[in-house]
Amino acid sequence: MAYPSNQPDPDSRTDKTSPAPPVTYAEQLSCQAGRPAALLGILIAFAFYFTLTPWISLAITAVSHYVTAPDVPFTDFQSYAASYQIPTGLAANGIAIAGLLLCCWLLMTRLHRAPLGQLSSVEQRLRRGYLGICLGIATILILGGSLLVGYLQSQPFQFAPQPQWWSFLVVGALVTPWQAAAEGYLFRGYLLQSMTRLTANPWIVAAASSLVFASLHGVQNAALFVDRLAFGLLASTLVILTGGLEAGIAAHIINNVGAYSIAAMTSSIAQLRATQAISWTDALTNITIFAAFATAATLVIRLHRLPTRMDNADAS
């Protein structure tokens, strides 16, 4: 059948091109940023971390000194805070690192013209239900597992609280979750997406960002470094496999809040802060616990059929 010349042929209206493949979490930023913008964002992020974060911590410490202990020499007060002998140190460091969330928001919304939710997950939002499930799993496996291992090693929980332990618990509960979330958004969120813009292999980026994450924890022996490196690698792997930051953030929150709480009630957070060495047995135990959590968090994604990739059309 012939069609009038002024009417389009139906076959010509059919888009015979194959649809674009879904976008992984690590690839999302490529839709809004070129390589120069991604490189600039990485430089700004590190500049913020190494320059503004220490100044924010110092400012909070100075205000606390003026309000709570003006008669104590500031250098002494600052030393107590830096070593976590007083709750001010835990609060100042946590709030300063939590400021990285503001840095990530500015980079995404101003530099890349993208929503912060793009760093949360492939659904462009923080999946709160999944986060809640992961917090529960982390409490059972990471916190419960650590207590069980201590019991089996003849190191049961013995209540011997440090001075101001209630203040430490309150500060840890209020500040540490934001600190853990900020580190997740920067190291396993923004850096993963922006560095993937520079190299197509997200696993290389995951390894690089995990190395940076572990290296920033100061002096540490080989076992402690491997322990922290493995945590970063597992957290980054979870981001890639689950399509979001929720599982890694949950593990980080429970690990840190649990460690601070146990230390405050059994020895001291200052002692925990000063830890520079662990045994290879302890490192292997921690890695095994984190791996069990990662496996469980990945299974939840599959059971609930949550998306781990984003449609390319939604990414434009």
Coordinates of C-alpha atoms in Angstrom, one line a residue:
M1 CA 0.0 0.0 0.0
A2 CA 1.3 3.4 -1.0
Y3 CA 1.4 6.2 1.6
P4 CA 0.8 9.9 0.7
S5 CA 4.1 11.8 0.4
N6 CA 3.2 14.1 3.2
Q7 CA 2.6 11.3 5.7
P8 CA 5.6 9.6 7.3
D9 CA 6.1 5.9 6.7
P10 CA 5.2 4.0 9.9
D11 CA 8.4 2.0 9.6
S12 CA 10.4 5.2 9.5
R13 CA 9.1 6.2 12.9
T14 CA 10.4 3.0 14.6
D15 CA 13.6 3.5 16.5
K16 CA 15.6 0.5 15.4
T17 CA 18.6 1.4 17.5
S18 CA 19.2 -0.7 20.6
P19 CA 18.6 1.0 23.9
A20 CA 21.6 2.3 25.8
P21 CA 22.8 -0.1 28.5
P22 CA 22.0 0.6 32.1
V23 CA 24.5 2.8 34.0
T24 CA 26.3 1.4 37.0
Y25 CA 26.7 3.4 40.2
A26 CA 30.3 4.2 39.4
E27 CA 29.4 5.5 35.9
Q28 CA 26.7 8.0 37.0
L29 CA 28.9 11.1 37.1
S30 CA 30.0 10.6 33.5
C31 CA 26.5 11.8 32.5
Q32 CA 27.1 15.3 34.0
A33 CA 30.9 15.8 34.0
G34 CA 33.8 15.8 31.6
R35 CA 37.3 14.7 32.7
P36 CA 38.5 18.3 33.5
A37 CA 35.5 18.8 35.9
A38 CA 36.1 15.4 37.5
L39 CA 39.8 16.1 38.1
L40 CA 39.0 19.6 39.5
G41 CA 36.4 18.0 41.8
I42 CA 39.0 15.5 43.1
L43 CA 41.5 18.2 43.8
I44 CA 38.9 20.3 45.6
A45 CA 37.8 17.4 47.7
F46 CA 41.3 16.6 48.9
A47 CA 42.0 20.3 49.5
F48 CA 38.9 20.5 51.7
Y49 CA 39.9 17.4 53.6
F50 CA 43.5 18.4 54.3
T51 CA 43.0 22.1 54.9
L52 CA 39.5 23.0 56.1
T53 CA 38.8 19.9 58.1
P54 CA 41.7 20.5 60.6
W55 CA 40.6 24.2 60.9
I56 CA 37.0 23.2 61.7
S57 CA 38.2 20.7 64.3
L58 CA 40.5 23.4 65.8
A59 CA 37.6 26.0 65.9
I60 CA 35.3 23.6 67.7
T61 CA 38.1 22.7 70.2
A62 CA 38.7 26.4 70.8
V63 CA 35.0 27.2 71.5
S64 CA 34.8 24.2 73.8
H65 CA 37.9 25.3 75.7
Y66 CA 36.4 28.9 76.1
V67 CA 33.1 27.5 77.4
T68 CA 34.1 24.6 79.5
A69 CA 37.7 25.1 80.7
P70 CA 39.0 28.6 80.2
D71 CA 41.5 28.2 83.1
V72 CA 43.3 25.3 81.4
P73 CA 46.1 26.3 79.0
F74 CA 44.8 25.9 75.5
T75 CA 47.8 23.8 74.4
D76 CA 47.0 21.3 77.1
F77 CA 43.3 21.3 76.4
Q78 CA 44.0 20.8 72.7
S79 CA 46.4 17.9 73.5
Y80 CA 43.7 16.2 75.6
A81 CA 41.1 16.7 72.8
A82 CA 43.4 15.4 70.1
S83 CA 44.1 12.2 72.0
Y84 CA 40.4 11.7 72.9
Q85 CA 41.0 12.1 76.6
I86 CA 37.9 14.4 76.7
P87 CA 34.7 14.2 74.7
T88 CA 35.5 17.4 73.0
G89 CA 38.1 15.7 70.8
L90 CA 35.7 13.0 69.6
A91 CA 33.1 15.7 68.9
A92 CA 35.4 18.1 67.1
N93 CA 37.0 15.5 64.9
G94 CA 33.6 13.9 64.1
I95 CA 31.9 17.2 63.2
A96 CA 34.9 18.3 61.1
I97 CA 34.8 15.1 59.0
A98 CA 31.0 15.3 58.8
G99 CA 31.6 18.6 57.0
L100 CA 32.7 16.5 54.1
L101 CA 29.0 16.0 53.4
L102 CA 28.7 19.8 52.7
C103 CA 31.8 19.5 50.4
C104 CA 30.2 16.6 48.5
W105 CA 26.9 18.6 48.1
L106 CA 28.7 21.6 46.8
L107 CA 30.7 19.6 44.3
M108 CA 27.7 17.7 43.0
T109 CA 25.2 20.6 42.8
R110 CA 27.6 23.4 41.8
L111 CA 30.4 21.8 39.8
H112 CA 28.6 18.9 38.2
R113 CA 25.0 20.2 38.3
A114 CA 23.8 16.9 39.7
P115 CA 21.8 16.1 42.9
L116 CA 23.6 14.8 46.0
G117 CA 21.2 11.8 45.9
Q118 CA 23.2 10.6 42.9
L119 CA 25.9 9.7 45.4
S120 CA 23.5 7.9 47.6
S121 CA 22.4 5.2 45.1
V122 CA 21.3 4.5 41.6
E123 CA 17.8 5.4 42.6
Q124 CA 19.1 9.0 43.2
R125 CA 18.2 8.8 46.9
L126 CA 19.2 7.1 50.1
R127 CA 17.3 3.9 50.4
R128 CA 16.4 4.2 54.0
G129 CA 14.6 0.8 54.3
Y130 CA 17.7 -1.0 53.0
L131 CA 19.9 1.1 55.3
G132 CA 17.8 0.1 58.3
I133 CA 18.1 -3.6 57.4
C134 CA 21.9 -3.2 56.9
L135 CA 22.2 -1.5 60.3
G136 CA 20.4 -4.5 61.9
I137 CA 22.6 -7.0 60.1
A138 CA 25.8 -5.0 61.1
T139 CA 24.7 -5.0 64.7
I140 CA 24.3 -8.7 64.7
L141 CA 27.4 -9.7 62.7
I142 CA 29.9 -6.9 63.4
L143 CA 29.1 -5.8 66.9
G144 CA 27.8 -9.2 68.0
G145 CA 30.6 -11.0 66.3
S146 CA 33.3 -8.9 67.9
L147 CA 31.8 -9.5 71.4
L148 CA 31.6 -13.3 70.7
V149 CA 35.2 -13.4 69.5
G150 CA 36.3 -11.6 72.6
Y151 CA 34.4 -14.1 74.7
L152 CA 35.9 -17.1 72.9
Q153 CA 39.3 -15.6 73.4
S154 CA 38.7 -15.4 77.1
Q155 CA 38.3 -11.6 76.9
P156 CA 34.7 -11.2 78.0
F157 CA 33.0 -7.8 78.4
Q158 CA 33.9 -6.4 81.8
F159 CA 32.2 -3.2 82.8
A160 CA 35.0 -0.8 83.9
P161 CA 33.9 2.7 82.6
Q162 CA 36.3 5.5 82.0
P163 CA 35.7 9.0 83.4
Q164 CA 32.9 10.9 81.6
W165 CA 31.9 7.7 79.9
W166 CA 28.3 8.8 79.5
S167 CA 29.4 12.0 77.7
F168 CA 31.5 9.9 75.4
L169 CA 28.6 7.6 74.6
V170 CA 26.3 10.5 73.9
V171 CA 28.8 12.2 71.6
G172 CA 29.6 9.0 69.8
A173 CA 26.0 8.2 69.2
L174 CA 25.2 11.7 67.9
V175 CA 28.4 12.5 65.9
T176 CA 29.9 9.2 64.7
P177 CA 27.0 8.2 62.3
W178 CA 27.5 11.6 60.5
Q179 CA 31.2 11.1 60.4
A180 CA 30.9 7.6 59.0
A181 CA 28.3 8.7 56.4
A182 CA 30.6 11.6 55.3
E183 CA 33.6 9.3 54.8
G184 CA 31.3 7.0 52.8
Y185 CA 30.0 9.8 50.6
L186 CA 33.5 11.1 49.9
F187 CA 35.7 8.0 49.6
R188 CA 33.2 5.5 48.3
G189 CA 30.8 7.9 46.7
Y190 CA 32.3 11.0 45.1
L191 CA 35.8 9.8 44.6
L192 CA 34.6 6.5 43.1
Q193 CA 32.3 8.3 40.6
S194 CA 34.7 11.1 39.7
M195 CA 37.8 8.8 39.4
T196 CA 35.8 6.4 37.2
R197 CA 35.4 9.3 34.9
L198 CA 39.2 9.3 34.5
T199 CA 39.5 5.5 34.1
A200 CA 36.8 3.1 32.9
N201 CA 37.6 0.4 35.5
P202 CA 35.8 1.0 38.8
W203 CA 37.7 -1.8 40.5
I204 CA 41.0 0.1 40.0
V205 CA 39.3 3.2 41.5
A206 CA 37.9 1.2 44.4
A207 CA 41.4 -0.1 45.2
A208 CA 42.9 3.4 44.9
S209 CA 40.3 5.1 47.1
S210 CA 40.6 2.3 49.7
L211 CA 44.4 2.8 49.8
V212 CA 43.9 6.5 50.5
F213 CA 41.3 5.7 53.1
A214 CA 43.6 3.3 55.0
S215 CA 46.6 5.5 54.7
L216 CA 44.9 8.5 56.3
H217 CA 44.5 6.7 59.6
G218 CA 48.0 7.6 60.7
V219 CA 50.8 5.4 62.1
Q220 CA 49.8 1.7 62.0
N221 CA 51.5 -1.7 61.7
A222 CA 51.0 -3.9 58.6
A223 CA 48.2 -5.9 60.1
L224 CA 46.2 -2.9 61.1
F225 CA 46.8 -1.3 57.7
V226 CA 45.6 -4.4 55.9
D227 CA 42.6 -4.6 58.3
R228 CA 41.6 -1.0 57.3
L229 CA 42.4 -1.5 53.7
A230 CA 40.2 -4.7 53.6
F231 CA 37.4 -2.8 55.2
G232 CA 37.6 0.0 52.5
L233 CA 37.8 -2.6 49.7
L234 CA 34.8 -4.5 51.0
A235 CA 32.8 -1.3 51.5
S236 CA 33.7 -0.2 47.9
T237 CA 32.8 -3.6 46.6
L238 CA 29.4 -3.3 48.3
V239 CA 28.8 0.0 46.6
I240 CA 29.5 -1.5 43.2
L241 CA 27.4 -4.7 43.8
T242 CA 24.5 -3.0 45.6
G243 CA 24.4 0.2 43.6
G244 CA 24.5 2.5 46.7
L245 CA 26.3 3.6 49.8
E246 CA 23.9 2.3 52.4
A247 CA 25.6 -1.0 53.3
G248 CA 29.0 0.5 53.6
I249 CA 27.7 3.3 55.7
A250 CA 25.8 0.9 58.0
A251 CA 28.9 -1.2 58.5
H252 CA 31.0 1.9 59.3
I253 CA 28.5 3.3 61.7
I254 CA 28.1 0.1 63.7
N255 CA 31.8 -0.6 63.7
N256 CA 32.8 2.8 65.0
V257 CA 29.9 3.4 67.4
G258 CA 30.4 -0.1 68.8
A259 CA 34.1 0.3 69.2
Y260 CA 33.8 3.6 70.9
S261 CA 31.1 2.4 73.2
I262 CA 32.9 -0.8 74.2
A263 CA 36.1 1.2 74.8
A264 CA 34.3 3.8 76.9
M265 CA 32.7 1.1 79.1
T266 CA 35.7 -1.2 79.5
S267 CA 39.0 0.8 79.2
S268 CA 39.1 4.2 77.5
I269 CA 38.5 5.8 74.1
A270 CA 41.9 7.4 74.3
Q271 CA 43.5 3.9 74.5
L272 CA 41.5 2.9 71.4
R273 CA 42.6 6.1 69.7
A274 CA 46.2 5.4 70.4
T275 CA 46.1 1.9 68.9
Q276 CA 48.8 1.5 66.2
A277 CA 49.2 -2.2 66.1
I278 CA 47.0 -5.3 66.1
S279 CA 47.8 -9.0 65.5
W280 CA 47.3 -10.8 62.2
T281 CA 44.8 -13.0 64.0
D282 CA 42.7 -10.0 65.0
A283 CA 43.0 -8.6 61.4
L284 CA 41.9 -11.9 59.9
T285 CA 39.0 -12.1 62.3
N286 CA 37.8 -8.6 61.5
I287 CA 38.1 -9.2 57.8
T288 CA 36.1 -12.4 58.1
I289 CA 33.4 -10.6 60.0
F290 CA 33.2 -7.8 57.5
A291 CA 33.1 -10.3 54.6
A292 CA 30.2 -12.1 56.3
F293 CA 28.4 -8.7 56.5
A294 CA 29.1 -7.9 52.9
T295 CA 27.7 -11.3 51.8
A296 CA 24.5 -10.8 53.8
A297 CA 24.0 -7.2 52.6
T298 CA 24.4 -8.4 49.0
L299 CA 21.9 -11.2 49.5
V300 CA 19.3 -8.7 50.8
I301 CA 19.6 -6.6 47.6
R302 CA 18.9 -9.8 45.6
L303 CA 16.0 -11.0 47.8
H304 CA 14.3 -7.6 47.7
R305 CA 15.2 -7.1 44.0
L306 CA 16.5 -3.6 44.5
P307 CA 18.0 -2.0 41.4
T308 CA 21.8 -2.0 41.2
R309 CA 22.0 0.0 38.0
M310 CA 20.2 3.0 36.6
D311 CA 18.5 3.3 33.3
N312 CA 20.6 5.4 30.9
A313 CA 17.6 7.6 30.1
D314 CA 17.3 8.6 33.8
A315 CA 21.0 9.5 33.9
S316 CA 20.9 12.1 31.2

